Every structure is written in C-alpha cells, then in structure tokens.
PDB file of C-alpha atoms in Angstrom:
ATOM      1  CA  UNK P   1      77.032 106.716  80.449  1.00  0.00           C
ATOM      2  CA  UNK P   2      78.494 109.482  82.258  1.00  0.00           C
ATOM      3  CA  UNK P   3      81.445 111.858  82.189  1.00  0.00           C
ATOM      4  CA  UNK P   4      83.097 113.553  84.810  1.00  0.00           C
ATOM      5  CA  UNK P   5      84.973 117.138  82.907  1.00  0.00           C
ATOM      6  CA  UNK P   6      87.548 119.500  84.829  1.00  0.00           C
ATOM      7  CA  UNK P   7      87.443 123.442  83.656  1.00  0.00           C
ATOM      8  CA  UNK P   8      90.873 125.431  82.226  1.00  0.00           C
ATOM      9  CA  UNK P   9      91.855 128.274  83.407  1.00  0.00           C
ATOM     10  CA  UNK P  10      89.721 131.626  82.993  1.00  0.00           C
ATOM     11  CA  UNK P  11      87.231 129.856  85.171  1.00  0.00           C
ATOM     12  CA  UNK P  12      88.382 130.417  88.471  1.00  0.00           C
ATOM     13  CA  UNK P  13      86.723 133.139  90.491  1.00  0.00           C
ATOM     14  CA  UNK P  14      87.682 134.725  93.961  1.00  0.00           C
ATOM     15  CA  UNK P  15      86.658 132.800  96.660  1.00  0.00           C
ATOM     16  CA  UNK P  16      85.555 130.096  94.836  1.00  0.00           C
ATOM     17  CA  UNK P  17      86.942 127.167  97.050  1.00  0.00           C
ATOM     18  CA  UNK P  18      85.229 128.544 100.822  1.00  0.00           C
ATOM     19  CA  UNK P  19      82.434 125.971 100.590  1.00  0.00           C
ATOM     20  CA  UNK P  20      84.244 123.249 100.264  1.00  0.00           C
ATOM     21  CA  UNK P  21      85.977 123.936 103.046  1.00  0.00           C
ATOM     22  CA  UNK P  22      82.997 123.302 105.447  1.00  0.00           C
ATOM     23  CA  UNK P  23      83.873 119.314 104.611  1.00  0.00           C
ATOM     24  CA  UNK P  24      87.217 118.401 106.736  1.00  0.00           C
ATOM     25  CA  UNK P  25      88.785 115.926 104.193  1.00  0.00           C
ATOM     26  CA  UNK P  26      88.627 118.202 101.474  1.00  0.00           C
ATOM     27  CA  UNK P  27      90.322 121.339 104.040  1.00  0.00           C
ATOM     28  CA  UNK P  28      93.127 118.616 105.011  1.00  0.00           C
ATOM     29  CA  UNK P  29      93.621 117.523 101.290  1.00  0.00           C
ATOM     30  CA  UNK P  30      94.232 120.754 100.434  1.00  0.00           C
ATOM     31  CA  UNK P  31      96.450 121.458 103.280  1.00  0.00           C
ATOM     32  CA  UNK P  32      98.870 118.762 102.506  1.00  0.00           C
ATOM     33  CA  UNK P  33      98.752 119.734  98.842  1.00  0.00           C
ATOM     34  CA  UNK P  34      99.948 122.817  99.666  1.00  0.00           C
ATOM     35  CA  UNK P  35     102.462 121.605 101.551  1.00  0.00           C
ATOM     36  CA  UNK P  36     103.640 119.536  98.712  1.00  0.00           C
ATOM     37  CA  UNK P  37     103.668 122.025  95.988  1.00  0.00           C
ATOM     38  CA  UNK P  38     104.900 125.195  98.096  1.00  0.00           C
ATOM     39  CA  UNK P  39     101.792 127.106  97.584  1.00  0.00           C
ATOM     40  CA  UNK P  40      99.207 127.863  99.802  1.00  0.00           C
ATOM     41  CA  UNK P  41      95.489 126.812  98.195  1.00  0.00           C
ATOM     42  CA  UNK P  42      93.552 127.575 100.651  1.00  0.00           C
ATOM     43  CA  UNK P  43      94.271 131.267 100.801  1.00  0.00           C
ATOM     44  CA  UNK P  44      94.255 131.095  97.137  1.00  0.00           C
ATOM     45  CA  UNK P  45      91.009 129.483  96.720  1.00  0.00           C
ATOM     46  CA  UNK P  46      89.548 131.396  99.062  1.00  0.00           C
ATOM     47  CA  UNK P  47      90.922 134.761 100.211  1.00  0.00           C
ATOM     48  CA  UNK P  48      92.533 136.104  97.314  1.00  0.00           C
ATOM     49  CA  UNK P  49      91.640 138.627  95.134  1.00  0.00           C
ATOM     50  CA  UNK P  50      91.274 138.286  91.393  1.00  0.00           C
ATOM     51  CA  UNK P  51      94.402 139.254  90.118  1.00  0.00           C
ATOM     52  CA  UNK P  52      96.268 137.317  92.394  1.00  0.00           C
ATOM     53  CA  UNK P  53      94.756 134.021  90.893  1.00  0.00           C
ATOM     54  CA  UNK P  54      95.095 135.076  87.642  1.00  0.00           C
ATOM     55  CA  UNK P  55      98.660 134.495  87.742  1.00  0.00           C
ATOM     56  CA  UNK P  56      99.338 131.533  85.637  1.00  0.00           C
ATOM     57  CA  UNK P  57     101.945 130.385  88.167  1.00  0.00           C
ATOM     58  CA  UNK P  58      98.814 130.216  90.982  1.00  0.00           C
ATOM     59  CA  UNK P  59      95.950 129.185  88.745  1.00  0.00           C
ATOM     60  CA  UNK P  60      96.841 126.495  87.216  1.00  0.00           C
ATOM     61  CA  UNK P  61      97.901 124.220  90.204  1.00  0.00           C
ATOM     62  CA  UNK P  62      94.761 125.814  92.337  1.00  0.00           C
ATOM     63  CA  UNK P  63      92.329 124.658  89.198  1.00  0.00           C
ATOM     64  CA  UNK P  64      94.027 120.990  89.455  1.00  0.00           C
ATOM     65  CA  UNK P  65      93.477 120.987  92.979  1.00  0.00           C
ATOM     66  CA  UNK P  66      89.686 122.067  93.192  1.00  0.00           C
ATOM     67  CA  UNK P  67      88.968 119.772  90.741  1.00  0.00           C
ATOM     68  CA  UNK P  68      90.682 116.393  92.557  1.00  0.00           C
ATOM     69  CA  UNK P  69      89.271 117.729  95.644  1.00  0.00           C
ATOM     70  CA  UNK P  70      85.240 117.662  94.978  1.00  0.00           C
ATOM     71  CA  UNK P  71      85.952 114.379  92.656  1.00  0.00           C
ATOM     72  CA  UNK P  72      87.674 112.567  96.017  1.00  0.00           C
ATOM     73  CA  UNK P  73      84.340 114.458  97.737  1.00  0.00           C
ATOM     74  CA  UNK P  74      81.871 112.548  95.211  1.00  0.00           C
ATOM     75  CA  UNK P  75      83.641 109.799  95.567  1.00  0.00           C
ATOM     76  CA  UNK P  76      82.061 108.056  92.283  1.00  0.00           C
ATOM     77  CA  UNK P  77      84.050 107.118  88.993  1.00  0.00           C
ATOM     78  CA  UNK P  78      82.755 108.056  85.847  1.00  0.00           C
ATOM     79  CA  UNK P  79      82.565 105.948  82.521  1.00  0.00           C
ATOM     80  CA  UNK P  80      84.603 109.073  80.393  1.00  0.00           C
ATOM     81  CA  UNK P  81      86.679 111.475  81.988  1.00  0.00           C
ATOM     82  CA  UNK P  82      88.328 114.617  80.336  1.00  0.00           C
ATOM     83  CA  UNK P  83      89.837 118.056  81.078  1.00  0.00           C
ATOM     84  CA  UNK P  84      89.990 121.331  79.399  1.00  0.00           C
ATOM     85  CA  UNK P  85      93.473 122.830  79.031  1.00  0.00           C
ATOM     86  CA  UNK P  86      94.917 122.226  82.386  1.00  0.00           C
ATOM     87  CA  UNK P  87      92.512 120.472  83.563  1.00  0.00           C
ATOM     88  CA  UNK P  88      93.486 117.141  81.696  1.00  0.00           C
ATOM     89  CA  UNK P  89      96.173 117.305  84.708  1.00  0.00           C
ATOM     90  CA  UNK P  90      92.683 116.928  86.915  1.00  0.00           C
ATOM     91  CA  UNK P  91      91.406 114.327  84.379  1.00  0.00           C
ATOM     92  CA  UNK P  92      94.162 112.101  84.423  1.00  0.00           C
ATOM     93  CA  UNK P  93      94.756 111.882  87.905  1.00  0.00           C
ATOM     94  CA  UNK P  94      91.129 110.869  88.245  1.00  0.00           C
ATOM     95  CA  UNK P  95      91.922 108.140  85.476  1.00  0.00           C
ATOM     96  CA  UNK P  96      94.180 107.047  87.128  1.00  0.00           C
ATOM     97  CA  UNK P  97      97.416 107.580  85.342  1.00  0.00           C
ATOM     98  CA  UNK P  98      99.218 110.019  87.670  1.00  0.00           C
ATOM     99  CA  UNK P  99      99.152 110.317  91.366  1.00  0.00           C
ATOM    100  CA  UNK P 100      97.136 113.019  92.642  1.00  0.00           C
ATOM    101  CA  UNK P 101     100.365 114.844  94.031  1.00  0.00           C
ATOM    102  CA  UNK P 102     102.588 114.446  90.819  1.00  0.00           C
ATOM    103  CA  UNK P 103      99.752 115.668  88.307  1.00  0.00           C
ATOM    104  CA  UNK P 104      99.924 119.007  91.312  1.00  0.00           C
ATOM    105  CA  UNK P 105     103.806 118.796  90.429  1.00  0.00           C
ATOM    106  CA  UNK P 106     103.060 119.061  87.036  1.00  0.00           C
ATOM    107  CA  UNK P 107     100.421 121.618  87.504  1.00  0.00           C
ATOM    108  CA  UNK P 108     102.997 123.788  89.064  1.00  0.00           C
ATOM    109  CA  UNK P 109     105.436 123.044  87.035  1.00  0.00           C
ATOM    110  CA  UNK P 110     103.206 123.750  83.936  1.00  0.00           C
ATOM    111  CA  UNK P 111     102.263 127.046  85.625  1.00  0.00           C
ATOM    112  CA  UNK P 112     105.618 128.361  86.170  1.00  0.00           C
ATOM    113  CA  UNK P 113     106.829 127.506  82.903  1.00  0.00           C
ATOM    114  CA  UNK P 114     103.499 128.927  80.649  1.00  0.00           C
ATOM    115  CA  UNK P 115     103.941 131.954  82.979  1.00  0.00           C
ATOM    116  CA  UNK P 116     107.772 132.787  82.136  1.00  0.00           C
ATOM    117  CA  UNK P 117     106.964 131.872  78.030  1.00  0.00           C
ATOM    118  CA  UNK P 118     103.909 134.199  78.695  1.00  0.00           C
ATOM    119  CA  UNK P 119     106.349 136.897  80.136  1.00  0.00           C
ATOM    120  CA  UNK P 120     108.346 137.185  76.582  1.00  0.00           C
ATOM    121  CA  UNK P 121     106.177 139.188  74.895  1.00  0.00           C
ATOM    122  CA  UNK P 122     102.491 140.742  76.180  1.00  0.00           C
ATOM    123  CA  UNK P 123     100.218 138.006  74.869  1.00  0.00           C
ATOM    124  CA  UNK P 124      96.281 137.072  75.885  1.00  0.00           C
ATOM    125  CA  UNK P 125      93.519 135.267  74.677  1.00  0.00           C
ATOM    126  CA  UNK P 126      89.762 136.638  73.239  1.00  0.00           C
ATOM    127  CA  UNK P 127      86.705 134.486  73.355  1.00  0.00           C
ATOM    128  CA  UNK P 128      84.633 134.976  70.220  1.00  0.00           C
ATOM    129  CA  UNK P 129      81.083 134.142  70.342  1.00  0.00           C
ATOM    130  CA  UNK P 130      78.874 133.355  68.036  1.00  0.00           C
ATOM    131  CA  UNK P 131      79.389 134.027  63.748  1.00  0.00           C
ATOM    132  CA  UNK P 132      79.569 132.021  61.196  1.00  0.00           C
ATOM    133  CA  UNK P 133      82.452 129.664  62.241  1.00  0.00           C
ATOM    134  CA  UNK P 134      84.680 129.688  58.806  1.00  0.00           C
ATOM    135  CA  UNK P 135      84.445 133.293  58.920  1.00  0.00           C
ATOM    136  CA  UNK P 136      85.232 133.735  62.138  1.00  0.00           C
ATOM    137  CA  UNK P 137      88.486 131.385  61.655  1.00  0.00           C
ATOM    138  CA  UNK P 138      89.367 133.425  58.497  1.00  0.00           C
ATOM    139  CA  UNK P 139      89.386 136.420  60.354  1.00  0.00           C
ATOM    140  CA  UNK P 140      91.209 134.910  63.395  1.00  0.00           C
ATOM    141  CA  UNK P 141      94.048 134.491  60.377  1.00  0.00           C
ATOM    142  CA  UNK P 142      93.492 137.299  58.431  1.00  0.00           C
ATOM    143  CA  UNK P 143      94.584 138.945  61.793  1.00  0.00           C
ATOM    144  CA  UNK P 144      97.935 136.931  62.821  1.00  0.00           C
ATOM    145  CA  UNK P 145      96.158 135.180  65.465  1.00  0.00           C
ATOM    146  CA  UNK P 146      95.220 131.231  66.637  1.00  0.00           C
ATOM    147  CA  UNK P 147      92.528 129.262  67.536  1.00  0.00           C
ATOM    148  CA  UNK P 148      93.856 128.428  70.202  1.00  0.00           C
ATOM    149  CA  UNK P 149      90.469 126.860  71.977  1.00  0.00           C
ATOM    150  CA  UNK P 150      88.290 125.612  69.419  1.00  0.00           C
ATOM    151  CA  UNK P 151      85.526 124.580  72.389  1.00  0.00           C
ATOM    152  CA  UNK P 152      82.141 123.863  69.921  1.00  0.00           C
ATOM    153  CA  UNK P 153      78.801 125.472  70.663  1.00  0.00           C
ATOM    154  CA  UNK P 154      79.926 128.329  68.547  1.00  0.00           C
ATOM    155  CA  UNK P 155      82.922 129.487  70.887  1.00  0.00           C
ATOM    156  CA  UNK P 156      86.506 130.108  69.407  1.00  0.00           C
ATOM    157  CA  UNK P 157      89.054 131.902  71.806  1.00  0.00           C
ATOM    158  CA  UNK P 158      92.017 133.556  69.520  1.00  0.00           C
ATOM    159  CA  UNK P 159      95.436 134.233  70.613  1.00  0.00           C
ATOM    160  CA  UNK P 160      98.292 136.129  69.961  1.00  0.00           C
ATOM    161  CA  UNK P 161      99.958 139.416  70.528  1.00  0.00           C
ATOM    162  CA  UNK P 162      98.588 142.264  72.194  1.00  0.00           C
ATOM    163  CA  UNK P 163      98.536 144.108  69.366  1.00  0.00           C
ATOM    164  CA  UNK P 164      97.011 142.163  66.955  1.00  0.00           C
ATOM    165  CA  UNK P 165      93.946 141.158  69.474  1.00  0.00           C
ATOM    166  CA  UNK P 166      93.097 144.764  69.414  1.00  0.00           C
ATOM    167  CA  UNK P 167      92.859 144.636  65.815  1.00  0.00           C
ATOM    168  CA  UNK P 168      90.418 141.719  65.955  1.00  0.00           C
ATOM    169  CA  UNK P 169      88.592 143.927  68.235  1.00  0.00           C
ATOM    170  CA  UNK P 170      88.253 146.858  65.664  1.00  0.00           C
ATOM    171  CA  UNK P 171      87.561 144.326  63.148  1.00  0.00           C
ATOM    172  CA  UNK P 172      85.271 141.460  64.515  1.00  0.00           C
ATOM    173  CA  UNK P 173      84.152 138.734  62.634  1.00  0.00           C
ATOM    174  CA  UNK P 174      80.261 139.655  61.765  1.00  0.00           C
ATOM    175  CA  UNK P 175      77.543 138.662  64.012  1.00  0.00           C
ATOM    176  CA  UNK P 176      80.635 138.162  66.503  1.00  0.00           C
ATOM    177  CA  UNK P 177      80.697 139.100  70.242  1.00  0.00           C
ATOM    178  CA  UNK P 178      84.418 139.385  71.897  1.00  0.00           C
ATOM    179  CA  UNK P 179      85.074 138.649  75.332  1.00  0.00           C
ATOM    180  CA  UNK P 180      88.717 138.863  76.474  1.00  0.00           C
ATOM    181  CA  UNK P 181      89.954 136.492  78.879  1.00  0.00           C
ATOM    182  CA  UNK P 182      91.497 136.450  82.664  1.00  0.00           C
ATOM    183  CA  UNK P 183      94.862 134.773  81.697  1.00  0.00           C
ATOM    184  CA  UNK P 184      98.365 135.860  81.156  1.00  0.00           C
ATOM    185  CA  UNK P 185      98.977 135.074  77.840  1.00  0.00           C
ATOM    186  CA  UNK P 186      98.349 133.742  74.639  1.00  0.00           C
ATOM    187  CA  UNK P 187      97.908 129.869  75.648  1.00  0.00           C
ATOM    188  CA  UNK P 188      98.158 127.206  73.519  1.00  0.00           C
ATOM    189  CA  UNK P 189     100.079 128.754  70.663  1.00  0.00           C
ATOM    190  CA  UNK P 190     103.315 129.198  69.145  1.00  0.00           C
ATOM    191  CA  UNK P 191     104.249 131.577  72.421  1.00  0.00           C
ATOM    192  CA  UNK P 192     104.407 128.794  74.736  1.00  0.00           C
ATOM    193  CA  UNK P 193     106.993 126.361  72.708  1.00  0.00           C
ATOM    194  CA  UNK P 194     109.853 127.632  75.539  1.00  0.00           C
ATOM    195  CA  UNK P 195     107.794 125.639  77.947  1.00  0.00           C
ATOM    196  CA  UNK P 196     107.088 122.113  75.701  1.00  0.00           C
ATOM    197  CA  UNK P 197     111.087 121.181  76.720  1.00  0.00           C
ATOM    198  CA  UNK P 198     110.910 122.260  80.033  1.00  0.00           C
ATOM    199  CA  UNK P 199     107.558 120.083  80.511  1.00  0.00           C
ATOM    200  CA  UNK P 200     109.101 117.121  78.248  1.00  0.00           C
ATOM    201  CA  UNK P 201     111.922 116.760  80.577  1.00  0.00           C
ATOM    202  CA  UNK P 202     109.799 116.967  83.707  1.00  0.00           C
ATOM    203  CA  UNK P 203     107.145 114.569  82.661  1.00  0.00           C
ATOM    204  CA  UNK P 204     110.027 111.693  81.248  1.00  0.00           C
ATOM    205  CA  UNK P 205     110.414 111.667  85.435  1.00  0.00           C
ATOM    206  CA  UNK P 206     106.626 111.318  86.450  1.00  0.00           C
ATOM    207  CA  UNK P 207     105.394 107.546  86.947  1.00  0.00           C
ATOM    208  CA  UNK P 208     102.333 107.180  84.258  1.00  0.00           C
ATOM    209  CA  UNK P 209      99.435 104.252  84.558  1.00  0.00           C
ATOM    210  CA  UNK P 210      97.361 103.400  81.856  1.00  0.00           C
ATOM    211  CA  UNK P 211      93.831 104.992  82.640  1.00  0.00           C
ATOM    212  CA  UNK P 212      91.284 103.153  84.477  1.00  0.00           C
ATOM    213  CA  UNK P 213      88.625 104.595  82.291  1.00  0.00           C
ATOM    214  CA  UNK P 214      88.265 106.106  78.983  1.00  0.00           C
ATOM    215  CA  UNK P 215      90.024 109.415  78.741  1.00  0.00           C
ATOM    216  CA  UNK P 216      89.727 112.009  76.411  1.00  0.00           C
ATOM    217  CA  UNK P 217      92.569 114.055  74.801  1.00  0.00           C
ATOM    218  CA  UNK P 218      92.470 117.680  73.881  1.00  0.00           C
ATOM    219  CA  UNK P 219      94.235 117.369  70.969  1.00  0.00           C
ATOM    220  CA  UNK P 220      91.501 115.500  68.734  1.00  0.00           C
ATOM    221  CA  UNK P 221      89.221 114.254  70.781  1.00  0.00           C
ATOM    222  CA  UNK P 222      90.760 110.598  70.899  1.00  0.00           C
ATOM    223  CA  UNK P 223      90.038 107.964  73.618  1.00  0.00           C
ATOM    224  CA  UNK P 224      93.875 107.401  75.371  1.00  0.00           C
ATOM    225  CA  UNK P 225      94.185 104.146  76.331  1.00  0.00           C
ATOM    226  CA  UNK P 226      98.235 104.922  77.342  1.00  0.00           C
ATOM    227  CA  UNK P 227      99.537 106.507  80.184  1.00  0.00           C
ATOM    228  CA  UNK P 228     103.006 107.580  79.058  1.00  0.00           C
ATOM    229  CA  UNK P 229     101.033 108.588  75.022  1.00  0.00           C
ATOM    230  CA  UNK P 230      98.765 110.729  77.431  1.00  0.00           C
ATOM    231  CA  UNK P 231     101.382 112.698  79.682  1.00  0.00           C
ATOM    232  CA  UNK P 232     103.294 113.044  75.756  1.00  0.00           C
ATOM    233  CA  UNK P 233     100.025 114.217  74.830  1.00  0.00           C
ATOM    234  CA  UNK P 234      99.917 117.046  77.738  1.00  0.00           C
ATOM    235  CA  UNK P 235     103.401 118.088  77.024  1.00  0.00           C
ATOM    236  CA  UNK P 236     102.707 118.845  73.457  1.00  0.00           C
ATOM    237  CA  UNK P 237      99.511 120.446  74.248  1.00  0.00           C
ATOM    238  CA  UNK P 238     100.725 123.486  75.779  1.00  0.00           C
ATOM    239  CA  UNK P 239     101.470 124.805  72.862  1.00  0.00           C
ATOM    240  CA  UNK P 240      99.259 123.278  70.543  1.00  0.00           C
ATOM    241  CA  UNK P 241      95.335 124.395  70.292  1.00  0.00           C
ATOM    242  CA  UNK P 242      92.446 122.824  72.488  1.00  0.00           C
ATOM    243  CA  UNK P 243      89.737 120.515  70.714  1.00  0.00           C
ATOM    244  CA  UNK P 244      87.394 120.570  72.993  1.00  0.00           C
ATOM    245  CA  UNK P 245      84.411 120.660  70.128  1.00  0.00           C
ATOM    246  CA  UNK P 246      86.492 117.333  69.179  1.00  0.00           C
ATOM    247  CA  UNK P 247      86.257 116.262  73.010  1.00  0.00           C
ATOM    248  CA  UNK P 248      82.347 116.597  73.210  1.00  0.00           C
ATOM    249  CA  UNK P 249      81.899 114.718  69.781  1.00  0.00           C
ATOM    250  CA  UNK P 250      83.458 111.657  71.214  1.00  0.00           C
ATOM    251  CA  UNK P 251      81.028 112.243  73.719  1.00  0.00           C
ATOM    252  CA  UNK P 252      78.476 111.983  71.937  1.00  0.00           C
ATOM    253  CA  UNK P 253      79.664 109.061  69.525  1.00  0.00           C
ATOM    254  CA  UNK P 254      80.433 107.032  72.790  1.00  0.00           C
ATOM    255  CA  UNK P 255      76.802 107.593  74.382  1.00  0.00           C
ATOM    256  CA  UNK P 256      77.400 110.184  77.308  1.00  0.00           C
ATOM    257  CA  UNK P 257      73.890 110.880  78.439  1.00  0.00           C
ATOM    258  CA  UNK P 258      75.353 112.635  81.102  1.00  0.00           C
ATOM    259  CA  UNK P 259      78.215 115.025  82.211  1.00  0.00           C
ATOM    260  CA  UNK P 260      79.110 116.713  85.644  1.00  0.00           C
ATOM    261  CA  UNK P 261      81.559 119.546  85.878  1.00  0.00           C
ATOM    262  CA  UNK P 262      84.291 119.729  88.732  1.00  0.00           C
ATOM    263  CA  UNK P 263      84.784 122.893  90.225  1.00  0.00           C
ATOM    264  CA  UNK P 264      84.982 126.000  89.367  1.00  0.00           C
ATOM    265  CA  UNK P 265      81.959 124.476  87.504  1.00  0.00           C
ATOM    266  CA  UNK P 266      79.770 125.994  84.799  1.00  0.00           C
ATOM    267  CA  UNK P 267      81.823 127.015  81.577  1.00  0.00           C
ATOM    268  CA  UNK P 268      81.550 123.187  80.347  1.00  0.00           C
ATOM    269  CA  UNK P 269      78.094 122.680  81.864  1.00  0.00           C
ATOM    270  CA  UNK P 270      77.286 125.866  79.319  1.00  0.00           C
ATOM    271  CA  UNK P 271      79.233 124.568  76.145  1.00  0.00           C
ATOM    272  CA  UNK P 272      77.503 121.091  76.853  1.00  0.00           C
ATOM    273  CA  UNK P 273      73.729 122.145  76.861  1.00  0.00           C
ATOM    274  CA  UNK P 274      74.167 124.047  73.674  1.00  0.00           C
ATOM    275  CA  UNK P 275      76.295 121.226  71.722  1.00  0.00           C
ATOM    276  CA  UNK P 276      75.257 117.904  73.630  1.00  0.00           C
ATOM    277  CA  UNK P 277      71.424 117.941  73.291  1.00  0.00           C
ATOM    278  CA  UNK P 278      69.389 115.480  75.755  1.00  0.00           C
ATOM    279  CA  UNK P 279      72.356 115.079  77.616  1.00  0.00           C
ATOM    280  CA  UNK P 280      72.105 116.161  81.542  1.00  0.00           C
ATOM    281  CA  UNK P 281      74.740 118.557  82.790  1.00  0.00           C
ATOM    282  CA  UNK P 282      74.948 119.396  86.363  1.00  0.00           C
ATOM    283  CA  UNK P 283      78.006 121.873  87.605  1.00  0.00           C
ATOM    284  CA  UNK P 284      79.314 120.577  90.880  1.00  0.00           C
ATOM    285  CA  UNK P 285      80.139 124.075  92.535  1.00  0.00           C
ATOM    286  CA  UNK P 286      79.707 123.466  96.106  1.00  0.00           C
ATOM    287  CA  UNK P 287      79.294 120.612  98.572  1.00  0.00           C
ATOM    288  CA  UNK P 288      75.272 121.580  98.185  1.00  0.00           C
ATOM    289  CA  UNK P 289      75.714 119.888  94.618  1.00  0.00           C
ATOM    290  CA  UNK P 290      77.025 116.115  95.786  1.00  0.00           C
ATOM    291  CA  UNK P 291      74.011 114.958  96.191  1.00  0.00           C
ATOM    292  CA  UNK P 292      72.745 115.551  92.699  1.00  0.00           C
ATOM    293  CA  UNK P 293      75.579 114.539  91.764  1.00  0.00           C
ATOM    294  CA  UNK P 294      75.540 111.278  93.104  1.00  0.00           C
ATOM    295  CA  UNK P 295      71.733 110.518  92.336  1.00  0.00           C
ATOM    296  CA  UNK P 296      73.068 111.467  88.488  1.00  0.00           C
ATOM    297  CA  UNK P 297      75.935 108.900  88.493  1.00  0.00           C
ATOM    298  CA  UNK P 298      73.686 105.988  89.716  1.00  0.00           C
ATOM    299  CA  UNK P 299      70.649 106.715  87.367  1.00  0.00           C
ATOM    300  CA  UNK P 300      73.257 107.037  84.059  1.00  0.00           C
ATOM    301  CA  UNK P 301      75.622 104.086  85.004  1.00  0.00           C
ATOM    302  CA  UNK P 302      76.443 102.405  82.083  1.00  0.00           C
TER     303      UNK P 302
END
C-alpha cells in the first residue's frame, strides 16, 4: 500500500522547480496555472531568490503547484494520499475532490489571506528537535506559545509572537535543538482566525467531490471520505495545529509500506524513516526520480 504526501511551506528552496522544466507538459501546466492565478510560477520556482518565495502570498500557491505538477508527471494514483499544511490543497486535488485550478484558487486565496493575518502582529514559527516530548510541550506553554505542527519523529514547531519565541530560545526545552523557520508568521494558531471567514466564504463557492482514494486530514489523522467535510476541514485548519504525527499513525494502522514525497521533497521522506520503520520513502525531487518512483508504485500496489 502506498501513499503519495505533498510538503507545507518552509520546504521550498530557490530554484527548486528548473528540472522539471526540462519535461514540456509540466512547463505548459505551469504556464497556464499562472495564467489562472495571476502569478507567475515559473519565475518563482525557478529564478527567484529566497525571500521572494518566502512570502506567504507566493509560497503557498507555488508549493500547490509543484506538487500537482510531478504527481500529473508520475502519472500513478496512490492507495492514501495526504498533505502537510498547505499541501492538503495538493492532496485533495490529487483525490480528486477539487479541480486542479480551484485547489490553485484556494492556494492563493489561502496565501493572501494567512499573509495579511500574519501582517497584524510580527509572528513566526520554531522547529524544536528532539527532548522529551511532554517537556518540550510544557515549555512550549510555559512560554505563551503553540504547537502549532505536532509532525512525530520527535519534531514540534511552536508559534507565537516574536517576542515570546526568543524567550523559548533563551530557555529551550532540555536536550532540545531550535531551528526557526522560513515563513511569515505564526501558522496554524490563534493569529490566523482573520483568515478562517475569509477562507469559509471562499470555499462555500468551490465545487467539492468525494475523494477517489483515502485521504488523510491534518487535523487528527482521520480518513475523509467527504468532499465538502474535507474543504470544512481545510478552512478550519488554518488556524488550528497540524497532526501530522496523527497523519503517519493512520499510516501505519492502514498498512502503508510505502510513501513518496511530491516536490520540494525530503522533509516528509525524513519524518517518515524515523517514525514509519520498514516502510520505503523515496523524495520525488526531480524528473531523475520518476522512474523510482514508478517501479515503487507497481511493486507496493495494494
């Protein structure tokens, strides 16, 4: 059994798209996106610099994009698909239950309105590695701040003000390494509820399918077997914390023996080997990859 995963944002990298522009459907693909959402991907993906694509506003519809591109590239369908963050946008389009152009709407959309909440106060996201996790959510609290990723494998990103992630920083959970993030703000928390309306009423106009194939949600973990509960389910999650620990132990209840990674591929891949034991993770990063890709999906077809 095999599932097909699309990174959240942070994992983008300058650049990161100029190999897949060597194959011609995914170079017109993105063209027409672009055309469709009013923002150029393919100078985003793969002349900008890194600031410019850390802009919420850019990132967010450019991750989305990737992602649908290299899956339409494999051209395979997985048994379980599932996104991080934005990248559910990615997972349910491969599912099924939105169109690849309105789930780049909503990726834009999504973008815009994270990156105006995000504006409101100066907010951001730290990565803590490693600890005991109890202690490192206690301190996460003791500090003001949120889980906002809970991703497994011993990886908690907290979020909040400014001010109090620089705290967290002079006062680390023990055994704890800190890694800030490349976003704009503190994602999945409390400081993104100006955008849940603005997405509600966006998403009550989008045309949802019931997914082809099983498809994970963020929030818990759970199997979605509705379109419309699913797009609710996106709405709500921006600002509501990411359960991806929850994602990959569905996984594993369900049987994955294998998982590939969309582009900008490898954060996943690296969460997977260290929680998902004896199950095969390839990340798809360039064309190069399809292959093994492929030769994956046939030999773990369930």
């Amino acid at each position: 059994m095999i599932v097909i995963a699309s990174p959240g944002q942070g994992a983008q990298t300058p650049g990161f798209l100029q190999p897949w522009l060597d194959l011609p459907e995914v170079a017109d693909r993105l063209s027409r996106w672009s055309e469709v959402i009013g923002l150029d991907l393919v100078r985003y993906g793969t002349t900008a610099d890194a600031e410019e694509i850390r802009d919420t506003a850019v990132a967010q519809p450019l991750l989305v994009s990737a992602a649908l591109a290299a899956s339409a590239a494999l051209g395979a369908t997985a048994d379980v698909v599932a996104g991080h963050s934005v990248g559910e946008l990615a997972a349910a389009a491969i599912a099924g239950v939105l169109a690849p152009e309105d789930a780049l709407r909503f990726a834009r959309e999504r973008g815009r309105a994270m990156a105006e909440a995000a504006a409101v106060t100066e907010t951001g996201m730290t990565a803590v590695l490693g600890g005991d996790p109890d202690e490192v959510l206690a301190v996460i609290d003791k500090h003001g701040l949120t889980p906002a990723n809970i991703n497994g494998a011993g990886q908690v990103v907290a979020a909040g003000t400014m001010e109090r992630l620089a705290k967290l920083a002079e006062e680390p959970p023990a055994r704890a390494r800190l890694r800030p993030l490349s976003v704009a703000g503190a994602f999945h928390t409390e400081h993104m509820a100006p955008a849940v309306e603005r997405l509600a009423a966006f998403a009550a106009e989008l045309p949802a399918a019931d997914p082809r194939v099983r498809l994970l949600s963020n929030r818990d973990g759970t199997v979605v077997t509705s379109g419309r509960e699913y797009l609710d389910r996106l709405v709500a999650q921006v600002s509501s914390p990411v359960r991806w620990d929850a994602c990959m132990a569905t996984m594993r209840e369900l049987g994955v023996t294998a998982l590939i990674e969309l582009p900008p591929a490898g954060t996943l891949v690296g969460l997977a080997r260290r929680e998902l034991k004896g199950v095969t993770a390839l990340a798809l990063k360039t064309p190069d990859d399809l292959a093994a890709a492929r030769e994956l999906i046939e030999a773990n077809a369930s």
